[in-house]
XYZ file of C-alpha atoms in Angstrom:
658
model
C -19.970 19.686 38.704
C -22.349 16.754 40.686
C -26.107 17.073 40.938
C -27.705 15.536 43.264
C -32.007 14.335 42.903
C -33.132 14.309 46.374
C -30.853 14.841 49.788
C -28.614 13.083 51.588
C -30.661 11.571 54.920
C -26.320 11.123 56.572
C -23.707 13.193 56.695
C -21.824 12.631 53.308
C -18.137 12.427 53.154
C -16.595 15.836 52.492
C -12.983 15.352 53.032
C -11.640 18.480 51.620
C -14.195 20.596 52.696
C -13.337 19.181 56.282
C -10.029 20.763 56.185
C -10.990 23.834 55.851
C -11.805 25.800 58.628
C -10.898 29.161 57.430
C -11.131 30.156 53.448
C -7.449 30.929 53.475
C -6.806 27.194 52.418
C -8.256 27.795 49.291
C -5.753 30.546 47.807
C -3.082 27.827 47.909
C -5.648 24.411 45.996
C -5.210 23.627 42.644
C -8.346 24.243 39.383
C -9.095 20.516 40.232
C -9.347 21.105 43.856
C -11.810 23.915 44.342
C -14.325 22.099 41.821
C -13.709 19.288 44.757
C -14.880 21.401 47.273
C -17.228 23.075 45.499
C -18.764 19.390 44.936
C -18.838 18.948 48.903
C -20.019 22.131 49.780
C -23.229 21.744 47.371
C -23.563 18.046 48.989
C -22.551 19.506 52.723
C -25.359 22.255 51.999
C -28.315 20.031 51.172
C -27.524 18.001 54.161
C -27.457 21.108 56.456
C -30.880 22.139 55.288
C -32.045 19.319 55.794
C -31.506 18.825 58.870
C -32.351 22.400 59.887
C -34.732 23.546 57.264
C -34.167 27.579 55.948
C -33.119 29.257 52.865
C -32.392 26.965 50.268
C -32.225 27.437 46.522
C -30.335 31.436 46.532
C -26.695 29.256 48.750
C -26.986 25.945 45.926
C -27.007 29.415 43.187
C -23.556 30.500 44.836
C -21.499 27.346 45.447
C -19.298 28.322 43.032
C -19.263 32.126 43.592
C -18.285 31.840 47.508
C -15.467 29.515 46.375
C -13.865 32.152 44.024
C -14.815 35.297 45.982
C -13.053 33.633 48.971
C -10.069 32.222 46.875
C -9.384 35.936 45.265
C -9.859 37.781 48.469
C -8.150 37.937 51.179
C -11.190 37.603 53.658
C -11.593 39.272 56.005
C -9.078 41.447 55.845
C -10.813 42.248 52.394
C -14.142 42.698 52.795
C -17.023 41.094 51.207
C -20.820 42.243 51.988
C -23.668 39.793 50.899
C -27.115 41.323 50.615
C -29.879 40.059 51.962
C -28.079 36.652 53.212
C -30.039 33.660 51.583
C -27.499 33.070 49.703
C -24.836 32.975 52.416
C -24.830 29.451 53.805
C -22.137 28.118 51.705
C -20.166 31.155 53.283
C -20.799 30.018 56.496
C -19.500 26.830 55.741
C -16.650 28.252 54.065
C -15.716 29.923 57.316
C -15.372 27.331 60.588
C -19.116 27.643 60.754
C -19.391 24.478 59.133
C -20.538 21.681 61.862
C -23.099 24.529 63.521
C -25.086 24.654 60.410
C -27.363 21.705 61.016
C -28.536 24.324 64.322
C -29.038 27.088 61.839
C -32.193 29.175 62.695
C -32.979 27.157 65.892
C -33.064 28.807 69.763
C -29.522 29.427 70.203
C -28.201 27.827 66.921
C -26.345 29.961 63.574
C -28.384 32.820 63.248
C -30.053 32.910 59.366
C -28.736 35.545 57.481
C -24.669 37.169 58.325
C -24.410 38.702 61.914
C -21.426 40.811 62.834
C -21.512 38.904 66.415
C -20.836 35.835 64.697
C -18.193 36.390 62.715
C -14.969 38.399 61.477
C -16.155 36.995 58.428
C -19.944 38.476 58.413
C -18.766 41.631 57.957
C -22.765 43.676 58.040
C -25.748 42.540 59.493
C -28.051 41.992 57.019
C -31.729 40.836 56.511
C -33.476 43.373 54.574
C -32.917 43.735 51.084
C -30.366 46.249 48.668
C -28.039 47.872 51.536
C -25.300 46.022 50.939
C -23.385 48.514 47.759
C -23.995 51.407 50.834
C -22.708 49.042 53.237
C -19.577 48.712 51.733
C -18.847 51.687 50.032
C -19.433 52.702 53.361
C -16.350 49.970 54.035
C -14.127 51.314 50.808
C -14.595 55.117 51.525
C -13.374 54.453 55.135
C -10.424 52.140 54.004
C -9.515 55.059 51.813
C -9.792 57.982 54.350
C -7.244 55.557 56.245
C -4.520 55.327 53.707
C -5.407 51.075 53.595
C -5.395 48.873 50.312
C -8.097 46.704 51.711
C -11.115 45.719 48.649
C -14.435 45.141 49.430
C -17.344 43.721 47.703
C -20.577 43.780 47.529
C -23.050 40.641 46.307
C -26.442 41.685 45.088
C -29.148 39.539 43.960
C -31.163 40.921 40.296
C -34.433 40.772 43.103
C -32.240 43.190 45.655
C -31.243 45.505 42.255
C -34.260 46.564 41.992
C -34.471 48.616 44.916
C -33.699 52.799 44.554
C -31.672 52.321 47.294
C -29.071 50.191 45.397
C -29.190 52.773 42.777
C -28.644 55.251 44.676
C -25.729 53.872 46.621
C -24.585 52.642 42.658
C -24.693 56.294 41.838
C -22.973 57.861 44.539
C -20.238 55.499 44.239
C -19.337 56.069 40.477
C -19.264 59.637 41.826
C -16.776 59.417 44.522
C -15.020 57.105 41.930
C -14.251 54.475 45.361
C -12.618 51.008 45.401
C -15.887 48.567 45.042
C -17.063 45.852 43.108
C -19.936 45.439 42.965
C -21.103 41.919 42.027
C -24.434 40.702 40.405
C -25.998 37.788 40.943
C -28.506 37.578 38.266
C -30.569 34.314 38.663
C -33.810 35.561 36.958
C -32.470 36.841 33.360
C -33.852 39.762 34.485
C -30.879 41.581 32.538
C -29.765 39.549 30.111
C -28.945 36.283 28.818
C -26.398 36.856 26.982
C -23.921 33.995 28.470
C -21.611 32.268 25.780
C -18.415 31.727 24.359
C -18.561 35.247 23.423
C -18.874 36.778 26.480
C -16.563 34.710 28.860
C -13.992 36.074 25.873
C -15.403 39.645 26.555
C -14.336 38.751 30.782
C -11.391 37.562 30.165
C -10.198 40.322 27.476
C -11.402 42.905 29.927
C -9.864 42.393 33.373
C -7.077 40.974 31.327
C -4.224 42.788 32.732
C -2.402 43.372 28.892
C -6.385 45.332 28.199
C -6.260 47.251 31.274
C -2.625 48.646 30.614
C -3.399 49.267 27.466
C -6.800 50.901 27.894
C -4.792 53.543 30.468
C -1.999 53.946 28.838
C -3.893 54.421 25.408
C -5.827 57.163 27.113
C -3.019 59.357 28.434
C -2.210 59.348 24.410
C -5.299 59.818 23.360
C -5.783 62.593 25.207
C -3.366 64.500 23.567
C -4.904 64.250 20.300
C -8.039 66.885 19.748
C -11.309 64.354 19.938
C -9.738 61.313 20.071
C -10.203 59.980 23.556
C -13.424 60.284 23.380
C -13.650 58.550 20.304
C -12.574 55.400 21.653
C -14.921 55.839 24.853
C -17.512 55.573 22.337
C -15.806 52.920 20.637
C -15.151 50.879 23.685
C -19.038 51.146 24.859
C -20.449 50.404 21.827
C -18.524 47.179 22.030
C -19.674 46.249 25.389
C -23.148 47.417 24.108
C -23.675 44.435 21.189
C -22.836 41.470 23.899
C -23.554 42.744 27.441
C -25.663 45.464 28.970
C -23.019 47.511 29.500
C -23.835 51.179 29.820
C -26.673 51.662 32.331
C -23.667 50.441 34.813
C -20.795 52.037 33.018
C -22.538 55.638 32.572
C -23.344 55.224 36.386
C -19.463 55.171 36.146
C -18.380 51.278 36.558
C -16.680 49.436 34.822
C -19.013 47.104 33.531
C -17.715 43.417 32.960
C -19.859 40.139 31.676
C -22.336 38.512 32.425
C -20.327 35.417 32.944
C -21.250 32.030 33.861
C -21.842 32.033 37.733
C -20.912 27.661 37.752
C -17.638 27.892 35.454
C -15.246 28.114 38.666
C -12.197 28.464 37.027
C -13.742 31.607 34.790
C -15.079 32.642 38.172
C -11.896 32.539 39.543
C -9.681 34.151 37.394
C -12.309 36.843 36.055
C -12.013 38.327 40.099
C -8.743 37.968 40.689
C -7.994 40.506 37.624
C -11.281 42.710 38.780
C -9.622 42.735 42.559
C -6.741 44.620 41.387
C -8.387 46.813 39.886
C -9.036 50.497 40.373
C -12.034 52.122 40.760
C -15.778 51.090 40.463
C -15.817 47.494 39.282
C -19.255 46.111 38.516
C -18.774 41.886 37.178
C -22.819 40.503 35.957
C -22.715 36.617 36.370
C -25.212 34.509 35.465
C -26.220 31.669 38.017
C -29.168 28.854 38.538
C -30.911 28.753 41.760
C -30.622 25.660 43.363
C -27.898 24.372 40.461
C -27.450 21.209 41.383
C -30.347 19.785 43.103
C -32.573 18.932 40.377
C -35.779 19.715 42.359
C -35.169 23.033 43.503
C -33.817 24.440 39.409
C -37.327 23.057 38.534
C -39.418 25.084 40.825
C -36.959 27.732 42.180
C -39.889 29.554 44.225
C -41.140 26.387 45.583
C -37.314 25.999 47.176
C -36.436 28.798 47.862
C -36.810 27.685 51.521
C -37.439 24.304 52.743
C -39.001 23.362 56.259
C -36.727 20.778 58.957
C -37.158 16.885 56.919
C -37.936 15.133 60.811
C -34.579 11.880 60.677
C -38.006 9.538 60.952
C -39.728 10.307 58.218
C -36.355 10.251 55.685
C -35.510 7.039 56.803
C -38.701 5.047 57.262
C -38.297 3.876 53.434
C -34.779 3.017 53.620
C -32.098 6.516 52.462
C -34.854 8.003 49.787
C -36.135 11.374 51.466
C -39.961 12.237 51.222
C -40.779 15.363 48.634
C -39.853 18.495 49.956
C -42.333 20.162 51.668
C -41.484 24.329 50.279
C -42.350 27.101 52.676
C -43.680 28.946 49.868
C -46.067 26.423 47.224
C -47.042 28.337 44.548
C -50.630 27.171 44.883
C -52.546 26.663 49.028
C -55.056 23.882 49.055
C -58.179 25.461 50.174
C -59.051 22.466 51.367
C -56.720 22.435 54.591
C -58.601 22.317 58.002
C -55.904 25.324 59.414
C -56.155 28.323 57.323
C -53.167 30.636 57.866
C -53.127 34.378 58.681
C -51.755 34.882 55.109
C -54.359 33.028 53.028
C -56.933 34.145 55.248
C -55.917 37.707 53.945
C -55.810 35.871 50.083
C -59.486 34.931 50.546
C -60.660 37.840 51.564
C -58.204 39.902 48.678
C -60.539 38.154 46.126
C -63.825 38.157 47.402
C -64.042 42.178 48.285
C -62.280 42.648 44.280
C -65.549 40.958 43.423
C -67.843 43.147 44.793
C -65.476 46.754 44.577
C -63.823 47.380 40.931
C -61.732 50.048 42.679
C -59.677 47.736 44.974
C -56.155 47.106 43.974
C -54.016 44.818 45.495
C -50.361 45.904 45.962
C -46.988 44.495 47.327
C -43.359 45.098 47.577
C -41.953 41.930 46.255
C -44.612 39.124 48.536
C -46.883 37.524 46.215
C -46.587 34.517 47.109
C -45.027 35.344 51.071
C -48.295 37.465 51.431
C -50.507 35.421 49.642
C -51.492 36.805 46.589
C -51.488 34.117 43.760
C -54.921 33.481 43.632
C -55.342 37.465 43.569
C -52.838 37.830 40.768
C -54.439 35.534 38.390
C -58.464 36.337 38.772
C -57.088 39.911 38.549
C -54.116 40.983 36.876
C -54.475 44.247 35.654
C -55.792 44.598 39.361
C -52.361 43.513 40.809
C -49.328 45.072 41.512
C -46.044 43.330 42.355
C -43.043 46.316 42.306
C -40.157 44.318 43.600
C -38.564 45.257 46.586
C -39.256 48.721 46.733
C -41.157 49.156 50.096
C -41.602 53.301 49.879
C -42.560 52.904 45.687
C -45.468 50.752 47.108
C -46.736 53.348 50.140
C -46.558 56.049 47.724
C -48.073 54.103 44.635
C -51.295 53.320 46.436
C -51.645 56.783 48.155
C -51.771 58.091 44.217
C -53.973 55.757 43.648
C -56.486 56.967 46.834
C -56.286 60.154 45.010
C -57.279 58.468 42.202
C -61.007 57.260 44.221
C -59.409 53.977 44.146
C -59.328 51.651 46.962
C -55.491 50.338 47.827
C -54.396 47.715 49.531
C -50.914 47.034 50.366
C -50.100 42.878 51.310
C -46.640 43.847 53.302
C -44.561 42.200 56.223
C -44.557 44.235 59.417
C -40.418 44.173 58.832
C -40.664 45.770 55.133
C -43.019 47.931 56.366
C -40.057 49.877 58.391
C -38.724 50.529 55.238
C -41.749 52.772 54.059
C -42.644 54.642 57.234
C -41.342 58.115 55.699
C -44.330 57.611 53.012
C -46.825 56.039 55.632
C -46.456 59.223 57.285
C -46.155 61.457 54.439
C -47.881 60.134 51.607
C -50.655 58.730 52.843
C -51.570 59.769 56.685
C -51.000 63.710 56.120
C -53.433 64.189 53.039
C -55.631 61.461 55.044
C -56.046 58.998 52.385
C -57.581 55.972 51.817
C -54.793 53.363 52.434
C -55.113 49.845 53.355
C -52.305 48.265 55.397
C -52.635 44.088 55.447
C -49.471 44.014 57.888
C -48.616 39.698 57.848
C -46.153 38.647 59.872
C -46.788 40.719 63.393
C -45.327 39.813 66.707
C -42.063 37.007 66.603
C -42.488 35.538 63.053
C -39.435 32.467 64.576
C -36.472 31.081 63.196
C -35.509 34.554 61.114
C -34.573 35.956 63.477
C -34.660 40.132 64.687
C -33.596 41.281 61.531
C -37.765 39.540 60.596
C -39.444 40.009 63.791
C -42.498 42.588 64.052
C -42.468 43.875 66.839
C -42.737 47.557 66.622
C -45.350 48.546 64.461
C -48.602 49.089 67.318
C -45.644 51.741 68.588
C -44.433 53.566 64.955
C -48.053 52.795 64.289
C -50.120 54.013 67.200
C -48.653 57.652 66.975
C -49.454 58.516 63.439
C -52.350 60.764 63.818
C -55.423 59.396 61.852
C -54.105 56.163 61.819
C -56.658 53.832 62.930
C -54.500 50.056 63.866
C -56.754 46.870 64.311
C -55.417 43.174 65.696
C -57.412 40.621 65.725
C -57.666 37.283 67.604
C -58.748 34.511 65.224
C -58.921 34.128 61.972
C -62.435 35.505 61.976
C -61.647 38.294 63.042
C -58.870 39.748 60.877
C -60.929 38.643 57.756
C -64.131 41.350 59.608
C -61.025 43.235 60.376
C -59.927 43.805 57.130
C -63.123 44.696 55.652
C -63.736 47.183 58.297
C -60.360 48.611 57.409
C -61.187 48.514 54.016
C -64.434 50.567 54.489
C -63.219 53.307 56.784
C -62.503 56.441 54.620
C -58.747 57.064 55.849
C -55.541 55.265 56.706
C -55.964 51.128 58.761
C -54.266 48.770 59.508
C -54.778 45.461 60.499
C -52.105 43.777 61.709
C -51.731 39.909 61.755
C -49.362 36.948 62.729
C -47.853 34.572 60.901
C -48.472 30.708 60.293
C -52.129 29.648 62.171
C -54.389 30.735 64.371
C -56.763 28.909 67.103
C -58.194 27.436 63.843
C -61.637 29.165 64.693
C -63.788 28.701 61.552
C -64.149 31.318 59.349
C -67.491 32.974 57.867
C -68.052 33.334 53.929
C -69.244 37.108 54.223
C -67.392 40.387 54.339
C -69.418 42.053 57.387
C -66.831 44.556 58.982
C -65.899 44.387 62.985
C -66.721 47.132 65.006
C -63.188 49.118 65.305
C -62.868 50.528 68.618
C -64.897 48.197 70.514
C -63.537 45.569 72.838
C -65.567 42.636 73.505
C -65.902 40.776 76.990
C -65.012 37.176 76.626
C -65.053 36.534 80.465
C -65.879 37.891 83.894
C -64.107 37.685 86.565
C -65.747 35.767 89.679
C -63.341 36.471 91.929
C -64.148 38.665 95.129
C -62.898 42.316 95.714
C -58.541 42.744 96.592
C -58.535 39.723 93.995
C -60.722 40.347 90.737
C -57.914 40.916 88.063
C -59.106 41.892 84.156
C -56.253 40.223 81.424
C -56.610 43.528 78.121
C -55.998 41.055 75.953
C -54.234 42.107 72.103
C -53.973 40.327 69.148
C -52.069 36.691 68.863
C -52.347 36.904 72.693
C -55.745 36.997 72.813
C -54.738 32.903 72.936
C -53.053 32.003 75.867
C -55.142 35.141 77.616
C -57.662 32.232 77.851
C -56.282 29.619 79.883
C -54.221 32.128 81.842
C -58.230 33.848 82.740
C -59.085 30.495 83.634
C -56.337 29.568 86.338
C -56.644 33.177 87.814
C -60.454 33.073 87.789
C -59.367 36.183 85.582
C -62.267 38.444 83.194
C -60.665 38.476 80.248
C -61.339 41.433 77.198
C -60.311 41.038 73.599
C -59.018 44.281 73.064
C -59.719 44.579 69.207
C -58.467 47.645 68.551
C -55.164 49.213 69.500
C -56.048 52.625 67.357
C -59.230 54.168 68.529
C -58.872 52.464 71.816
C -62.047 51.716 73.182
C -62.157 53.719 76.362
C -65.213 52.969 77.988
C -64.589 49.421 78.482
C -60.756 50.001 80.292
C -62.488 52.505 82.524
C -64.977 49.355 83.210
C -62.318 46.985 83.688
C -59.947 49.756 85.342
C -62.866 50.649 87.797
C -64.983 46.900 88.679
C -61.027 45.314 89.008
C -58.132 45.307 91.644
C -55.344 45.011 88.577
C -55.442 45.393 85.220
C -52.939 43.740 82.733
C -52.063 44.143 79.221
C -50.937 40.891 76.870
C -49.767 42.770 73.397
C -46.967 40.931 70.951
C -44.947 43.893 70.632
C -42.432 46.458 72.333
C -43.512 47.293 75.402
C -42.469 51.023 74.805
C -45.156 53.114 73.117
C -47.401 49.938 71.893
C -51.189 49.292 73.497
C -50.718 48.921 77.142
C -49.043 52.128 77.037
C -52.037 53.144 75.578
C -54.140 52.119 78.084
C -51.949 53.966 80.659
C -52.094 56.854 79.146
C -55.644 56.976 78.956
C -55.759 56.123 82.785
C -53.018 59.211 83.186
C -55.951 61.389 80.680
C -58.695 60.128 82.640
C -57.529 60.872 86.323
C -58.284 57.254 87.269
C -56.048 55.109 89.775
C -55.433 51.476 89.418
C -52.911 48.895 89.275
C -51.859 48.187 86.406
C -49.553 45.609 84.200
C -47.893 45.825 80.960
C -46.830 42.944 79.483
C -45.540 42.831 75.924
C -41.743 42.435 74.071
C -39.122 43.646 76.506
C -37.029 45.914 74.737
C -33.935 44.122 73.266
C -33.894 42.796 69.614
C -35.432 39.125 70.595
C -33.272 36.442 69.008
C -34.353 33.827 66.671
C -36.095 30.620 67.517
C -39.666 28.774 67.265
C -41.939 31.016 68.002
C -43.469 29.151 71.086
C -39.578 29.066 72.456
C -39.411 32.871 71.804
C -43.051 33.709 73.163
C -41.756 31.795 76.431
C -38.254 33.487 76.344
C -39.600 36.537 76.776
C -42.567 35.522 79.219
C -45.536 35.665 77.301
C -46.643 32.248 76.845
C -49.896 30.860 79.822
C -47.042 29.765 82.187
C -45.256 33.206 81.991
C -48.556 35.299 82.426
C -49.347 33.506 84.963
C -46.271 33.363 86.758
C -46.023 37.759 86.096
C -49.429 37.888 87.651
C -48.076 36.187 90.285
C -45.478 38.167 91.044
C -47.476 41.326 91.478
C -49.595 40.311 93.823
C -46.965 39.140 95.653
C -45.132 42.335 95.242
C -48.472 44.108 95.906
C -49.399 41.836 99.177
C -45.861 42.578 100.961
C -46.286 46.455 100.265
C -49.762 46.073 102.449
C -48.111 43.997 104.874
C -44.929 46.339 105.164
C -47.295 49.127 105.543
C -49.917 48.029 108.373
C -46.607 46.989 110.384
C -45.537 50.660 110.623
């Protein structure tokens, strides 16, 4: 295996990889050729991610596994389902998208995750973890129903296997005796570190045709002898248990093989070929190293989970030596940074509030670095709970703690809160429990695309009885609103965007913001008949400042989505000719809908223009590009208002000519 300690500045020479427009050619290659493909694939992956930015360590860790899977399986006829998709970059390179990789996650480029519309090799669209086994089982059962002899394989990581959904699917697969292969990509030693000669030898023996023939034939013979079959089963089980954690998966109905070395390409190919032809549920445990082959990533797999794009001029200024990589989630945040990210504002607030209240508990579903709970986890380890990828459990765990007069704070991304929605309603809201939700990545998050945009939370939270929903305009309001939500004696959520805000100075105090009280930031000086009021929620207060100046409009920072500031809305309606609501959320059921409902309930008639995200799943790209595409940048908002005014003027003129 070729090792790298920097990222190639120029496209590396990949003569054998360049011949692979589909994986079919892999099936005619020798072992030496497959090894060369793996080396070239790793080199090209390093180069392309350096150009584009994106998920990094997981893909490096499955280079050999990806080559082996496509060599052993007849893809795309055989179905290959990747979990989450962080590790699917090598898969994309091998399946006809090699030259498009430098544009992955860019607007109009390849999607960050497997996507069915992008390739026939992407059998299931993913983005959230722990779905692969369920989806693959569905495909396997469909094939069985239709009498098709296709094989189905799910590749899941040890992190994703922590979710209950994965175990529900495993249990069901064993129950229905499906022809399903599950490959566990174990790169964190969370189950076993038993990799070596004995485990590899066992894998060869247990998947070999002589063994499987003898095993099944022997069972038929022993079935006629009282007690002999059970004795043989127990003997086999205990032999496996001596060298591998087989018992759990065997008890769920799977034939467990492994663990084996996930970077031993010949062993992987041989094992997968053998397992492809076995009947019933099969489980292959593969041990890999995240970031394999790139020494900095091997040393820091968390920091190099993903990297930012490396600019060409930055790479070339010192010859061919690239600068140090910039991890997207550094393990230690830099407090001296002039502009803090919203997640940093939350992380600081959490520690400061914890110092004042011993009842505060911090909970996250595997988002310690992303939500910036690193400092909290170190300073308050007894009050910090990372529940792994188990959003449902995270919410109900918080509910149980709230029942005991604790003050849980659930730090969660908007897109992942969707997975705990039932628990939010039935376990928290119905009981009116004091749980604070710090909702990160609200709105358009950028390059990860529609599976990760937080475009629905205002709508699905606003309809929950008793829920308080706050949306800060800047960093200072974020801190104050977190305090307000924390002190509110019931369920409350603060939703804030990814990245940095406008750069507002953040106070050191913990004074709460008023709930349900808007802030007038600008009064219109326009004459009657042309007076416009911008009612902005959360992040769209930033473009609202410039739009209000251009149009001489009033600007209200609404702050609170629920409860809505009734008096502020009615006052604006009485004193303006057009109300424009602005939100980085879908318009259906969102903040603008709340304004419309209030006006209708009060019998107030005034022109209203609702602006927000469209009734569509927004694609991937930089947030600024996507906001412009959705008409939510300064120019887009202004243009929409001018169109509305022009339409109103045309309607008046038409009426006057009658």
